[in-house]
CSV table of C-alpha atoms in Angstrom, one decimal:
chain,number,residue,atom,x,y,z
A,1,MET,CA,-12.6,10.2,-49.3
A,2,LEU,CA,-15.1,11.3,-46.7
A,3,PRO,CA,-14.9,7.9,-44.7
A,4,ILE,CA,-11.1,8.2,-44.6
A,5,ALA,CA,-11.3,11.8,-43.3
A,6,GLY,CA,-13.7,10.6,-40.7
A,7,LEU,CA,-11.4,7.9,-39.6
A,8,ILE,CA,-8.5,10.3,-39.4
A,9,ILE,CA,-10.5,12.7,-37.2
A,10,MET,CA,-11.6,9.9,-34.9
A,11,ALA,CA,-8.1,8.7,-34.6
A,12,ALA,CA,-6.8,12.2,-33.8
A,13,ILE,CA,-9.5,12.6,-31.1
A,14,GLY,CA,-8.6,9.2,-29.6
A,15,ILE,CA,-4.9,10.1,-29.5
A,16,VAL,CA,-5.7,13.5,-27.8
A,17,LEU,CA,-7.9,11.9,-25.2
A,18,TRP,CA,-5.4,9.2,-24.6
A,19,LEU,CA,-2.6,11.8,-24.1
A,20,ARG,CA,-4.7,13.9,-21.7
A,21,ARG,CA,-5.7,11.0,-19.5
A,22,LYS,CA,-5.1,11.3,-15.7
A,23,PRO,CA,-1.9,9.6,-14.6
A,24,ILE,CA,-2.3,6.8,-12.1
A,25,ASP,CA,-1.4,7.8,-8.6
A,26,ALA,CA,1.0,5.5,-6.6
A,27,SER,CA,-1.4,5.6,-3.6
A,28,GLU,CA,-4.2,4.4,-5.9
A,29,ILE,CA,-2.0,1.5,-7.2
A,30,GLU,CA,-1.3,0.5,-3.6
A,31,ARG,CA,-5.0,0.7,-2.6
A,32,HIS,CA,-5.8,-1.6,-5.6
A,33,ARG,CA,-3.0,-4.0,-4.5
A,34,ARG,CA,-4.4,-4.1,-0.9
A,35,ALA,CA,-7.9,-4.7,-2.2
A,36,TYR,CA,-6.8,-7.5,-4.5
A,37,LEU,CA,-4.8,-9.3,-1.7
A,38,ASN,CA,-7.7,-8.8,0.7
A,39,LYS,CA,-9.9,-10.6,-1.8
A,40,VAL,CA,-7.7,-13.5,-2.9
A,41,GLY,CA,-5.1,-13.7,-0.2
A,42,ARG,CA,-4.5,-16.7,2.0
A,43,ILE,CA,-3.7,-16.1,5.7
A,44,VAL,CA,-0.5,-17.1,7.5
A,45,GLU,CA,0.9,-16.2,10.9
A,46,GLY,CA,3.7,-13.6,10.9
A,47,GLN,CA,5.5,-11.4,13.3
A,48,ILE,CA,6.1,-7.7,13.4
A,49,LEU,CA,9.8,-6.8,13.3
A,50,GLU,CA,9.8,-3.1,13.4
A,51,ILE,CA,7.5,-0.1,13.3
A,52,SER,CA,9.0,3.1,11.9
A,53,GLU,CA,8.1,6.6,10.9
A,54,ASN,CA,10.2,8.2,8.2
A,55,PRO,CA,10.1,11.6,6.5
A,56,LEU,CA,8.2,11.5,3.2
A,57,PRO,CA,10.3,11.8,0.1
A,58,SER,CA,11.2,15.4,-0.7
A,59,ASP,CA,8.6,15.9,-3.4
A,60,ASP,CA,5.8,14.5,-1.2
A,61,ALA,CA,7.0,16.4,1.9
A,62,LYS,CA,6.4,19.7,0.1
A,63,HIS,CA,2.7,19.0,0.1
A,64,HIS,CA,2.8,17.8,3.8
A,65,PRO,CA,5.3,19.9,5.7
A,66,SER,CA,6.1,18.5,9.1
A,67,SER,CA,9.0,17.0,11.1
A,68,ALA,CA,9.1,13.2,11.6
A,69,LYS,CA,10.0,11.0,14.5
A,70,THR,CA,11.1,7.4,14.5
A,71,SER,CA,9.5,4.9,16.9
A,72,ASN,CA,10.1,1.2,17.1
A,73,ALA,CA,7.5,0.4,19.8
A,74,THR,CA,4.2,2.0,18.8
A,75,LEU,CA,2.7,4.2,16.2
A,76,ALA,CA,1.4,7.6,17.3
A,77,ALA,CA,-1.5,9.5,15.8
A,78,PRO,CA,-1.1,10.5,12.2
A,79,THR,CA,1.4,13.3,11.5
A,80,ASN,CA,1.6,15.1,8.2
A,81,GLY,CA,5.0,14.7,6.5
A,82,THR,CA,5.7,11.1,7.8
A,83,GLN,CA,5.5,7.7,6.2
A,84,ARG,CA,4.6,4.9,8.5
A,85,LEU,CA,6.1,1.5,7.7
A,86,ILE,CA,5.5,-1.8,9.5
A,87,TYR,CA,8.3,-4.4,8.8
A,88,TYR,CA,7.2,-8.0,9.3
A,89,THR,CA,8.2,-11.6,8.6
A,90,TYR,CA,6.2,-14.7,7.6
A,91,SER,CA,7.0,-18.2,6.3
A,92,ILE,CA,5.4,-20.2,3.6
A,93,SER,CA,6.5,-23.8,2.7
A,94,GLY,CA,9.8,-23.3,4.5
A,95,VAL,CA,10.6,-20.0,2.8
A,96,THR,CA,10.8,-17.0,5.1
A,97,TYR,CA,9.8,-13.6,3.8
A,98,GLU,CA,10.7,-10.3,5.3
A,99,THR,CA,9.0,-7.2,4.0
A,100,ALA,CA,7.4,-3.9,4.9
A,101,GLN,CA,4.1,-2.3,4.3
A,102,ASP,CA,3.4,1.4,4.1
A,103,VAL,CA,0.4,2.0,6.4
A,104,THR,CA,0.3,5.7,6.0
A,105,GLY,CA,-3.3,6.8,6.0
A,106,LEU,CA,-4.6,3.5,7.6
A,107,GLU,CA,-3.6,4.5,11.2
A,108,GLU,CA,-6.8,5.9,12.7
A,109,ARG,CA,-9.2,3.4,11.1
A,110,LEU,CA,-7.1,0.4,12.2
A,111,HIS,CA,-6.0,1.5,15.7
A,112,LEU,CA,-2.3,1.0,15.1
A,113,LYS,CA,-1.4,2.2,18.6
A,114,ARG,CA,-1.8,-1.4,19.7
A,115,ALA,CA,0.8,-2.7,17.4
A,116,ALA,CA,4.2,-3.6,19.0
A,117,VAL,CA,7.5,-5.1,17.9
A,118,GLY,CA,7.6,-8.9,18.4
A,119,GLN,CA,3.8,-9.2,18.2
A,120,THR,CA,2.3,-12.0,16.1
A,121,ALA,CA,0.0,-11.0,13.3
A,122,SER,CA,-2.0,-12.5,10.5
A,123,VAL,CA,-0.5,-11.8,7.0
A,124,LYS,CA,-2.5,-12.2,3.8
A,125,TYR,CA,-0.4,-13.3,0.8
A,126,ASP,CA,-1.0,-14.0,-2.9
A,127,PRO,CA,-0.9,-17.8,-3.4
A,128,SER,CA,0.5,-17.3,-6.9
A,129,ASN,CA,3.2,-14.9,-5.6
A,130,PRO,CA,3.9,-15.4,-1.9
A,131,SER,CA,6.2,-12.5,-1.7
A,132,ASN,CA,3.2,-10.1,-2.3
A,133,SER,CA,1.6,-9.7,1.0
A,134,ILE,CA,-0.2,-7.3,3.3
A,135,LEU,CA,-0.6,-6.9,7.1
A,136,LEU,CA,-3.4,-4.3,6.8
A,137,ALA,CA,-6.0,-3.3,4.3
A,138,ASP,CA,-8.7,-0.7,4.2
A,139,ASP,CA,-11.3,-3.1,5.7
A,140,TRP,CA,-9.1,-5.9,7.2
A,141,SER,CA,-6.4,-5.9,9.9
A,142,GLY,CA,-4.0,-8.7,10.7
A,143,LEU,CA,-3.1,-7.2,14.0
A,144,HIS,CA,-4.2,-9.2,17.0
């Protein structure tokens, strides 16, 4: 009877710890995706289509109050309350992909002020899933 009670207590402790675990943050998931693509990605030439700044979603904007501006030519210094996106295109084996990457938080480290619409850039993509790509990572930049 004692071993069964011990197993029940261990299972209860395991369930409590599992239920109290910290939820995974979306920014942490994106950071892991960038790190993975930076490690295994192949490089192909692409082109920047648009650079935009948009207001953060309402629940995120509460934490970072600010007004946002939109710019298609260059990115300014980081501003709280805005999400910076770079839209780009690239081709692999005759298939053209158009996508965007959220580069919020990468601005200062990667000197995004030099990015311009129409500029060529290097894109890293996942060879097993070519639609999964990045233009910028924490320690790599495809901007020329």
